[in-house]
Amino acid sequence: MIVIEHFLGQSVEVPDDRRYHIPQGLWCCKQDAFLVFGLTQPALVLMGGIKDVDWLRQEGEPVQSGDSAIFAITGKILYLETPIPGTVHYHKTLKEHLDILGKDPYGEGWLFKIRPVGDPWEAYHSLALPEKYLASLQASEGCKNPQGLKGGVSGICKAVYSGIGQQKLSKS
């Protein structure tokens, strides 16, 4: 397990025994004939957590790489895509127990699994190694703002945030 001590003001973990779909911060592990996917702790921190999810495909429906599979509400609306082709299967109790995403993101907090077309190991090895995922995090807001300062780290964000803080609002 790799620990990042200061990631947007939090300590986060990234398992070194999995593969990653970098664009959406998904981890992947192999389970029998399936590849199981979930959101990494860094992705959950950057999103501000997940408040609701809905399935966009039917259980067992064929999907292609890049198909939207989950509609999620975070601080924004997010469409999670399938990284590989196959048939999609969802974590059926997740909708009622979203808290497990934060409590156990690398175990019971999985989102969906895919039975890949063809060899599962080939699909698994098409995803990024942990080192590549960690390198991608270096350019993220989480690493650029290790203390988790409000307003972020860009000059414009800081100026806007501090300007809002200095405004005096009154009712007329």
mmCIF file of C-alpha atoms in Angstrom:
data_model
loop_
_atom_site.group_PDB
_atom_site.id
_atom_site.type_symbol
_atom_site.label_atom_id
_atom_site.label_comp_id
_atom_site.label_asym_id
_atom_site.label_seq_id
_atom_site.Cartn_x
_atom_site.Cartn_y
_atom_site.Cartn_z
ATOM 1 C CA MET A 1 0.000 0.000 0.000
ATOM 2 C CA ILE A 2 1.331 3.429 -0.931
ATOM 3 C CA VAL A 3 0.364 6.293 1.383
ATOM 4 C CA ILE A 4 0.252 9.945 0.316
ATOM 5 C CA GLU A 5 0.370 11.899 3.575
ATOM 6 C CA HIS A 6 -0.685 15.334 2.330
ATOM 7 C CA PHE A 7 -3.282 15.116 -0.411
ATOM 8 C CA LEU A 8 -5.733 18.005 -0.296
ATOM 9 C CA GLY A 9 -5.281 18.076 3.472
ATOM 10 C CA GLN A 10 -5.781 14.336 3.954
ATOM 11 C CA SER A 11 -3.832 11.100 4.033
ATOM 12 C CA VAL A 12 -4.849 8.756 1.205
ATOM 13 C CA GLU A 13 -3.844 5.257 0.170
ATOM 14 C CA VAL A 14 -3.220 3.720 -3.238
ATOM 15 C CA PRO A 15 -2.828 -0.077 -3.383
ATOM 16 C CA ASP A 16 0.216 -1.281 -5.275
ATOM 17 C CA ASP A 17 -1.419 -4.628 -6.182
ATOM 18 C CA ARG A 18 -3.917 -3.270 -8.742
ATOM 19 C CA ARG A 19 -4.187 -1.558 -12.089
ATOM 20 C CA TYR A 20 -5.756 1.852 -12.723
ATOM 21 C CA HIS A 21 -7.925 3.681 -15.210
ATOM 22 C CA ILE A 22 -6.300 7.089 -14.774
ATOM 23 C CA PRO A 23 -8.849 9.435 -16.426
ATOM 24 C CA GLN A 24 -11.518 8.647 -13.825
ATOM 25 C CA GLY A 25 -9.432 7.469 -10.883
ATOM 26 C CA LEU A 26 -10.707 3.899 -11.027
ATOM 27 C CA TRP A 27 -8.817 0.986 -9.483
ATOM 28 C CA CYS A 28 -9.123 -2.518 -10.905
ATOM 29 C CA CYS A 29 -8.471 -5.980 -9.531
ATOM 30 C CA LYS A 30 -9.084 -9.407 -11.033
ATOM 31 C CA GLN A 31 -11.714 -11.636 -9.407
ATOM 32 C CA ASP A 32 -12.299 -14.976 -11.134
ATOM 33 C CA ALA A 33 -13.427 -14.164 -14.713
ATOM 34 C CA PHE A 34 -14.289 -10.550 -13.797
ATOM 35 C CA LEU A 35 -12.395 -7.294 -13.483
ATOM 36 C CA VAL A 36 -13.717 -5.330 -10.496
ATOM 37 C CA PHE A 37 -13.644 -1.498 -10.536
ATOM 38 C CA GLY A 38 -13.977 1.120 -7.823
ATOM 39 C CA LEU A 39 -12.907 4.695 -7.130
ATOM 40 C CA THR A 40 -9.545 5.337 -5.496
ATOM 41 C CA GLN A 41 -9.278 7.319 -2.262
ATOM 42 C CA PRO A 42 -7.550 10.193 -4.110
ATOM 43 C CA ALA A 43 -10.403 10.304 -6.655
ATOM 44 C CA LEU A 44 -13.011 10.314 -3.879
ATOM 45 C CA VAL A 45 -11.187 13.156 -2.081
ATOM 46 C CA LEU A 46 -10.946 15.221 -5.272
ATOM 47 C CA MET A 47 -14.666 14.641 -5.958
ATOM 48 C CA GLY A 48 -15.675 15.530 -2.419
ATOM 49 C CA GLY A 49 -17.259 12.099 -2.013
ATOM 50 C CA ILE A 50 -20.269 10.600 -3.738
ATOM 51 C CA LYS A 51 -23.772 11.571 -2.686
ATOM 52 C CA ASP A 52 -25.797 9.355 -5.046
ATOM 53 C CA VAL A 53 -25.361 6.851 -7.886
ATOM 54 C CA ASP A 54 -27.571 5.376 -10.566
ATOM 55 C CA TRP A 55 -26.889 2.607 -13.063
ATOM 56 C CA LEU A 56 -27.017 3.627 -16.718
ATOM 57 C CA ARG A 57 -26.935 0.086 -18.143
ATOM 58 C CA GLN A 58 -28.870 -3.058 -17.438
ATOM 59 C CA GLU A 59 -27.249 -5.794 -15.344
ATOM 60 C CA GLY A 60 -25.285 -8.087 -17.685
ATOM 61 C CA GLU A 61 -25.554 -5.684 -20.627
ATOM 62 C CA PRO A 62 -22.646 -5.613 -23.117
ATOM 63 C CA VAL A 63 -20.505 -2.458 -22.934
ATOM 64 C CA GLN A 64 -17.635 -1.030 -24.939
ATOM 65 C CA SER A 65 -14.653 0.933 -23.633
ATOM 66 C CA GLY A 66 -15.815 4.457 -22.859
ATOM 67 C CA ASP A 67 -19.520 3.648 -22.413
ATOM 68 C CA SER A 68 -21.121 5.537 -19.535
ATOM 69 C CA ALA A 69 -22.096 2.987 -16.890
ATOM 70 C CA ILE A 70 -22.772 4.999 -13.732
ATOM 71 C CA PHE A 71 -24.310 8.400 -13.122
ATOM 72 C CA ALA A 72 -22.870 9.831 -9.893
ATOM 73 C CA ILE A 73 -23.600 12.980 -7.968
ATOM 74 C CA THR A 74 -20.574 14.442 -6.214
ATOM 75 C CA GLY A 75 -20.121 18.192 -5.910
ATOM 76 C CA LYS A 76 -20.894 17.926 -9.635
ATOM 77 C CA ILE A 77 -22.564 15.456 -11.960
ATOM 78 C CA LEU A 78 -20.226 12.699 -13.069
ATOM 79 C CA TYR A 79 -20.553 9.927 -15.629
ATOM 80 C CA LEU A 80 -18.283 6.968 -14.884
ATOM 81 C CA GLU A 81 -17.226 5.055 -17.961
ATOM 82 C CA THR A 82 -16.295 1.453 -18.550
ATOM 83 C CA PRO A 83 -12.554 1.173 -19.247
ATOM 84 C CA ILE A 84 -12.801 -2.152 -21.106
ATOM 85 C CA PRO A 85 -15.362 -4.012 -23.251
ATOM 86 C CA GLY A 86 -17.442 -6.849 -21.804
ATOM 87 C CA THR A 87 -20.625 -7.300 -19.785
ATOM 88 C CA VAL A 88 -21.258 -5.016 -16.813
ATOM 89 C CA HIS A 89 -22.471 -6.102 -13.374
ATOM 90 C CA TYR A 90 -23.170 -3.686 -10.529
ATOM 91 C CA HIS A 91 -22.632 -3.670 -6.795
ATOM 92 C CA LYS A 92 -26.311 -4.145 -6.031
ATOM 93 C CA THR A 93 -26.367 -2.821 -2.437
ATOM 94 C CA LEU A 94 -24.173 0.219 -3.079
ATOM 95 C CA LYS A 95 -27.064 2.644 -3.659
ATOM 96 C CA GLU A 96 -28.390 2.016 -0.145
ATOM 97 C CA HIS A 97 -24.943 2.026 1.475
ATOM 98 C CA LEU A 98 -22.888 4.773 -0.176
ATOM 99 C CA ASP A 99 -20.932 5.216 3.057
ATOM 100 C CA ILE A 100 -18.905 2.083 2.218
ATOM 101 C CA LEU A 101 -17.224 4.007 -0.601
ATOM 102 C CA GLY A 102 -15.407 6.106 1.989
ATOM 103 C CA LYS A 103 -15.033 3.391 4.629
ATOM 104 C CA ASP A 104 -13.702 0.603 2.383
ATOM 105 C CA PRO A 105 -13.004 1.957 -1.112
ATOM 106 C CA TYR A 106 -10.659 -0.909 -2.013
ATOM 107 C CA GLY A 107 -12.862 -3.731 -0.730
ATOM 108 C CA GLU A 108 -16.626 -3.562 -0.244
ATOM 109 C CA GLY A 109 -16.709 -0.104 -1.877
ATOM 110 C CA TRP A 110 -16.407 -1.406 -5.426
ATOM 111 C CA LEU A 111 -18.765 0.045 -8.071
ATOM 112 C CA PHE A 112 -19.045 -2.416 -10.934
ATOM 113 C CA LYS A 113 -17.379 -5.429 -12.448
ATOM 114 C CA ILE A 114 -16.958 -6.401 -16.046
ATOM 115 C CA ARG A 115 -16.662 -9.837 -17.555
ATOM 116 C CA PRO A 116 -14.196 -8.895 -20.296
ATOM 117 C CA VAL A 117 -14.460 -9.963 -23.895
ATOM 118 C CA GLY A 118 -11.583 -12.380 -24.369
ATOM 119 C CA ASP A 119 -8.760 -12.915 -21.899
ATOM 120 C CA PRO A 120 -9.297 -11.132 -18.536
ATOM 121 C CA TRP A 121 -5.529 -10.870 -17.984
ATOM 122 C CA GLU A 122 -5.073 -9.094 -21.304
ATOM 123 C CA ALA A 123 -7.765 -6.547 -20.379
ATOM 124 C CA TYR A 124 -6.246 -6.162 -16.895
ATOM 125 C CA HIS A 125 -2.752 -5.527 -18.256
ATOM 126 C CA SER A 126 -4.122 -2.852 -20.614
ATOM 127 C CA LEU A 127 -4.721 -0.641 -17.535
ATOM 128 C CA ALA A 128 -2.067 1.557 -15.887
ATOM 129 C CA LEU A 129 0.443 0.378 -13.291
ATOM 130 C CA PRO A 130 0.326 2.001 -9.828
ATOM 131 C CA GLU A 131 3.453 4.070 -10.591
ATOM 132 C CA LYS A 132 1.782 5.669 -13.587
ATOM 133 C CA TYR A 133 -1.359 6.458 -11.565
ATOM 134 C CA LEU A 134 0.758 8.009 -8.794
ATOM 135 C CA ALA A 135 2.611 10.114 -11.371
ATOM 136 C CA SER A 136 -0.740 11.379 -12.677
ATOM 137 C CA LEU A 137 -1.709 12.445 -9.151
ATOM 138 C CA GLN A 138 1.346 14.706 -8.955
ATOM 139 C CA ALA A 139 -0.351 17.075 -11.418
ATOM 140 C CA SER A 140 -3.668 17.018 -9.543
ATOM 141 C CA GLU A 141 -5.141 19.611 -7.201
ATOM 142 C CA GLY A 142 -4.605 17.126 -4.372
ATOM 143 C CA CYS A 143 -0.808 17.205 -4.619
ATOM 144 C CA LYS A 144 -0.632 20.852 -5.645
ATOM 145 C CA ASN A 145 -2.654 21.794 -2.568
ATOM 146 C CA PRO A 146 -1.274 19.441 0.118
ATOM 147 C CA GLN A 147 -2.821 21.374 3.023
ATOM 148 C CA GLY A 148 -6.259 21.511 1.388
ATOM 149 C CA LEU A 149 -6.411 25.307 1.426
ATOM 150 C CA LYS A 150 -9.787 26.768 0.470
ATOM 151 C CA GLY A 151 -9.652 28.489 -2.867
ATOM 152 C CA GLY A 152 -7.092 26.030 -4.225
ATOM 153 C CA VAL A 153 -3.632 26.934 -5.364
ATOM 154 C CA SER A 154 -4.129 28.947 -8.529
ATOM 155 C CA GLY A 155 -3.689 32.694 -8.265
ATOM 156 C CA ILE A 156 -7.119 33.363 -9.749
ATOM 157 C CA CYS A 157 -8.876 30.975 -7.323
ATOM 158 C CA LYS A 158 -7.071 32.472 -4.348
ATOM 159 C CA ALA A 159 -7.936 36.011 -5.456
ATOM 160 C CA VAL A 160 -11.594 35.164 -5.980
ATOM 161 C CA TYR A 161 -11.878 33.230 -2.709
ATOM 162 C CA SER A 162 -10.142 35.913 -0.636
ATOM 163 C CA GLY A 163 -12.169 38.624 -2.406
ATOM 164 C CA ILE A 164 -15.397 36.857 -1.500
ATOM 165 C CA GLY A 165 -14.204 36.565 2.091
ATOM 166 C CA GLN A 166 -13.534 40.297 2.282
ATOM 167 C CA GLN A 167 -16.909 41.366 0.901
ATOM 168 C CA LYS A 168 -19.359 42.891 3.275
ATOM 169 C CA LEU A 169 -22.895 42.007 2.400
ATOM 170 C CA SER A 170 -25.851 43.828 3.857
ATOM 171 C CA LYS A 171 -29.575 43.912 3.218
ATOM 172 C CA SER A 172 -30.968 47.094 1.773
#
